[in-house]
Backbone as numpy.savetxt, mean C-alpha at the origin, in Angstrom:
# Nx Ny Nz CAx CAy CAz Cx Cy Cz
20.60 5.97 5.16 19.52 5.64 4.24 18.18 5.96 4.89
17.21 6.24 4.08 15.89 6.60 4.58 15.02 5.35 4.77
14.07 5.45 5.68 13.16 4.32 5.90 12.11 4.28 4.80
11.43 3.16 4.72 10.41 2.92 3.69 9.27 3.93 3.78
8.98 4.39 4.99 7.85 5.30 5.20 8.24 6.77 5.30
9.51 7.07 5.20 9.95 8.46 5.37 9.74 9.25 4.08
8.96 10.34 4.14 8.71 11.14 2.94 9.94 11.97 2.55
10.52 11.66 1.40 11.73 12.35 0.97 11.71 12.80 -0.49
10.78 12.30 -1.30 10.77 12.59 -2.73 9.80 13.71 -3.07
10.27 14.70 -3.81 9.41 15.78 -4.27 8.49 15.28 -5.37
7.39 15.98 -5.59 6.41 15.57 -6.58 7.03 15.47 -7.98
7.93 16.38 -8.31 8.56 16.35 -9.64 9.42 15.10 -9.81
10.08 14.67 -8.76 10.93 13.48 -8.81 10.06 12.23 -8.99
8.98 12.15 -8.22 8.08 10.99 -8.31 7.44 10.93 -9.70
7.01 12.09 -10.21 6.41 12.13 -11.54 7.40 11.65 -12.60
8.65 12.04 -12.46 9.66 11.62 -13.42 9.95 10.13 -13.30
10.07 9.63 -12.07 10.34 8.20 -11.85 9.24 7.35 -12.46
7.99 7.75 -12.24 6.84 6.95 -12.68 6.35 7.32 -14.08
6.98 8.32 -14.66 6.62 8.78 -16.01 5.15 9.18 -16.10
4.72 9.99 -15.13 3.37 10.52 -15.13 3.44 12.03 -14.90
2.34 12.70 -15.16 2.28 14.14 -14.95 2.05 14.42 -13.46
2.68 15.46 -12.92 2.45 15.81 -11.51 0.97 16.02 -11.17
0.21 16.47 -12.16 -1.23 16.68 -11.92 -1.93 15.36 -11.60
-1.44 14.27 -12.17 -2.01 12.95 -11.86 -1.83 12.64 -10.38
-0.65 12.96 -9.85 -0.40 12.74 -8.42 -1.30 13.62 -7.56
-1.50 14.84 -8.01 -2.40 15.74 -7.27 -3.84 15.20 -7.28
-4.24 14.63 -8.43 -5.58 14.06 -8.54 -5.74 12.86 -7.61
-4.73 12.00 -7.54 -4.77 10.84 -6.64 -4.91 11.30 -5.19
-4.22 12.39 -4.87 -4.33 12.93 -3.51 -5.73 13.50 -3.27
-6.24 14.21 -4.24 -7.58 14.80 -4.13 -8.64 13.72 -3.95
-8.45 12.58 -4.62 -9.39 11.46 -4.52 -9.21 10.67 -3.23
-8.15 10.98 -2.47 -7.90 10.31 -1.20 -7.18 8.97 -1.35
-6.58 8.72 -2.51 -5.88 7.46 -2.74 -4.50 7.45 -2.12
-3.87 8.61 -2.04 -2.56 8.73 -1.42 -2.56 9.95 -0.51
-1.67 9.94 0.47 -1.54 11.07 1.39 -0.07 11.37 1.58
0.51 12.15 0.67 1.93 12.47 0.82 2.16 13.35 2.04
3.39 13.27 2.55 3.76 14.16 3.64 3.88 15.58 3.12
4.05 16.51 4.02 4.20 17.92 3.64 5.36 18.53 4.42
6.06 19.44 3.76 7.10 20.21 4.45 6.40 21.36 5.16
7.18 22.12 5.92 6.62 23.30 6.58 6.11 24.30 5.55
6.71 24.29 4.37 6.28 25.17 3.29 5.17 24.57 2.44
4.58 23.48 2.90 3.44 22.80 2.25 3.80 22.07 0.95
5.08 21.81 0.72 5.47 21.04 -0.46 5.21 19.56 -0.19
4.71 18.86 -1.21 4.43 17.43 -1.08 5.73 16.64 -1.07
5.81 15.67 -0.15 6.94 14.75 -0.09 6.39 13.33 -0.04
6.95 12.48 -0.89 6.48 11.10 -1.01 7.51 10.14 -0.46
7.03 9.08 0.18 7.90 8.02 0.68 7.98 6.90 -0.37
8.85 5.94 -0.12 8.92 4.79 -1.02 7.61 4.00 -0.96
6.97 3.96 0.21 5.67 3.29 0.33 4.64 3.99 -0.56
4.65 5.32 -0.58 3.74 6.07 -1.44 3.99 5.73 -2.91
5.24 5.66 -3.30 5.60 5.35 -4.69 5.09 3.95 -5.06
5.28 3.00 -4.17 4.81 1.65 -4.44 3.28 1.61 -4.55
2.61 2.38 -3.72 1.14 2.45 -3.78 0.70 3.08 -5.10
1.40 4.11 -5.54 1.08 4.76 -6.82 1.30 3.78 -7.97
2.35 2.97 -7.89 2.58 1.95 -8.92 1.40 0.98 -8.98
0.87 0.60 -7.83 -0.29 -0.28 -7.79 -1.50 0.41 -8.42
-1.70 1.67 -8.10 -2.81 2.44 -8.67 -2.67 2.49 -10.19
-1.47 2.75 -10.67 -1.25 2.83 -12.11 -1.50 1.49 -12.79
-1.08 0.39 -12.16 -1.35 -0.93 -12.74 -2.85 -1.20 -12.82
-3.55 -0.87 -11.74 -4.99 -1.10 -11.72 -5.71 -0.26 -12.77
-5.33 1.00 -12.91 -6.03 1.88 -13.84 -5.61 1.64 -15.29
-4.32 1.55 -15.53 -3.83 1.43 -16.91 -3.97 0.02 -17.46
-3.52 -0.96 -16.70 -3.45 -2.32 -17.21 -4.73 -3.11 -17.03
-5.49 -2.77 -15.99 -6.69 -3.55 -15.71 -7.99 -2.78 -15.95
-7.88 -1.49 -16.26 -9.06 -0.70 -16.61 -9.95 -0.34 -15.44
-9.42 -0.37 -14.23 -10.21 -0.02 -13.04 -10.26 1.50 -12.92
-11.47 2.03 -12.64 -11.55 3.48 -12.45 -11.11 3.83 -11.02
-10.97 5.13 -10.74 -10.44 5.55 -9.45 -11.33 5.16 -8.28
-12.64 5.13 -8.50 -13.54 4.68 -7.43 -13.28 3.21 -7.12
-13.07 2.42 -8.15 -12.76 1.00 -7.96 -11.43 0.81 -7.27
-10.44 1.63 -7.65 -9.13 1.57 -7.01 -9.26 1.87 -5.52
-10.06 2.86 -5.19 -10.27 3.21 -3.79 -10.84 2.02 -3.01
-11.82 1.35 -3.58 -12.42 0.19 -2.92 -11.39 -0.92 -2.76
-10.63 -1.20 -3.80 -9.61 -2.25 -3.75 -8.57 -1.95 -2.68
-8.09 -0.71 -2.63 -7.08 -0.34 -1.64 -7.62 -0.42 -0.22
-8.87 -0.01 -0.02 -9.48 -0.10 1.31 -9.64 -1.56 1.74
-10.06 -2.41 0.80 -10.19 -3.84 1.12 -8.83 -4.44 1.45
-7.79 -4.04 0.71 -6.44 -4.53 0.98 -5.99 -4.12 2.38
-6.24 -2.88 2.76 -5.88 -2.41 4.11 -6.63 -3.21 5.17
-7.91 -3.46 4.94 -8.72 -4.22 5.91 -8.19 -5.65 6.02
-7.84 -6.26 4.90 -7.27 -7.61 4.93 -5.95 -7.63 5.69
-5.14 -6.60 5.49 -3.87 -6.51 6.23 -4.13 -6.45 7.73
-5.13 -5.65 8.14 -5.48 -5.54 9.56 -5.95 -6.89 10.10
-6.81 -7.56 9.34 -7.34 -8.85 9.78 -6.23 -9.90 9.85
-5.28 -9.85 8.92 -4.16 -10.77 8.96 -3.32 -10.56 10.22
-3.13 -9.31 10.60 -2.37 -9.00 11.81 -3.10 -9.53 13.05
-4.39 -9.30 13.12 -5.19 -9.81 14.24 -5.14 -11.33 14.28
-5.30 -11.94 13.12 -5.27 -13.40 13.02 -3.93 -13.96 13.49
-2.86 -13.30 13.09 -1.52 -13.73 13.50 -1.35 -13.63 15.02
-1.86 -12.54 15.61 -1.78 -12.37 17.06 -2.59 -13.45 17.78
-3.77 -13.75 17.27 -4.61 -14.77 17.90 -3.95 -16.15 17.82
-3.36 -16.46 16.70 -2.68 -17.75 16.55 -1.47 -17.84 17.47
-0.77 -16.75 17.60 0.39 -16.72 18.49 -0.05 -16.95 19.93
-1.13 -16.29 20.33 -1.66 -16.47 21.69 -2.13 -17.91 21.90
-2.74 -18.48 20.88 -3.20 -19.87 20.96 -2.02 -20.81 21.15
-0.96 -20.57 20.44 0.23 -21.41 20.57 0.81 -21.31 21.97
0.86 -20.11 22.50 1.41 -19.92 23.85 0.55 -20.62 24.90
-0.76 -20.50 24.75 -1.67 -21.06 25.76 -1.71 -22.58 25.72
-1.67 -23.14 24.54 -1.81 -24.60 24.45 -0.46 -25.30 24.38
0.64 -24.51 24.40 1.99 -25.07 24.34 2.16 -26.04 23.19
1.56 -25.72 22.07 1.69 -26.59 20.90 2.90 -26.20 20.08
3.30 -27.08 19.24 4.41 -26.78 18.34 3.86 -26.10 17.10
4.74 -25.53 16.32 4.31 -24.82 15.13 3.72 -25.75 14.08
3.96 -27.07 14.22 3.39 -28.01 13.25 1.89 -28.19 13.45
1.39 -27.94 14.66 -0.04 -28.07 14.92 -0.83 -26.84 14.48
-0.21 -25.70 14.53 -0.86 -24.47 14.12 0.05 -23.79 13.11
-0.42 -23.69 11.89 0.40 -23.03 10.87 -0.03 -21.58 10.74
0.95 -20.71 10.69 0.68 -19.29 10.56 0.95 -18.88 9.13
-0.10 -18.36 8.50 -0.02 -17.94 7.11 0.37 -16.46 7.08
1.26 -16.07 6.21 1.70 -14.68 6.12 0.55 -13.76 5.75
-0.23 -14.14 4.74 -1.27 -13.26 4.24 -2.44 -14.09 3.75
-3.64 -13.56 3.88 -4.81 -14.28 3.40 -5.07 -14.03 1.92
-4.27 -13.20 1.31 -4.44 -12.88 -0.10 -3.09 -12.56 -0.70
-3.08 -12.50 -1.98 -1.88 -12.05 -2.68 -2.36 -11.24 -3.87
-1.97 -9.99 -3.93 -2.38 -9.11 -5.02 -1.33 -9.24 -6.12
-1.74 -9.84 -7.22 -0.83 -10.04 -8.34 -1.38 -9.27 -9.53
-0.57 -8.40 -10.05 -0.96 -7.62 -11.21 0.01 -7.93 -12.33
-0.53 -8.29 -13.47 0.29 -8.63 -14.62 0.31 -7.49 -15.61
1.45 -7.23 -16.16 1.58 -6.20 -17.16 1.45 -6.86 -18.52
0.70 -6.25 -19.40 0.50 -6.80 -20.75 1.76 -6.66 -21.59
């Protein structure tokens, strides 16, 4: 089986799965929203992570009316929050080790946010 980040899906397959035109995927790449892998022959290959990100983009644009510039800002903020959550988790872990406290004194939260998108 392939890993979550391994690019294995051709653009035509992803377009069919998501029921969108391949040109839409090319536009998302042009806007810098996604970065599919490439074969030696320069064919685009998408990972499952890419597909999930495209699903998020589609929910934001179709269901919530966010334009592509807004989607870019939202995705960048999400990435930054993920980075900060990782740093926060490392700092809490170090604090636990140094003070020899139990996990009941310091609670580690998985994420500082939760992105929930509802379909109409």
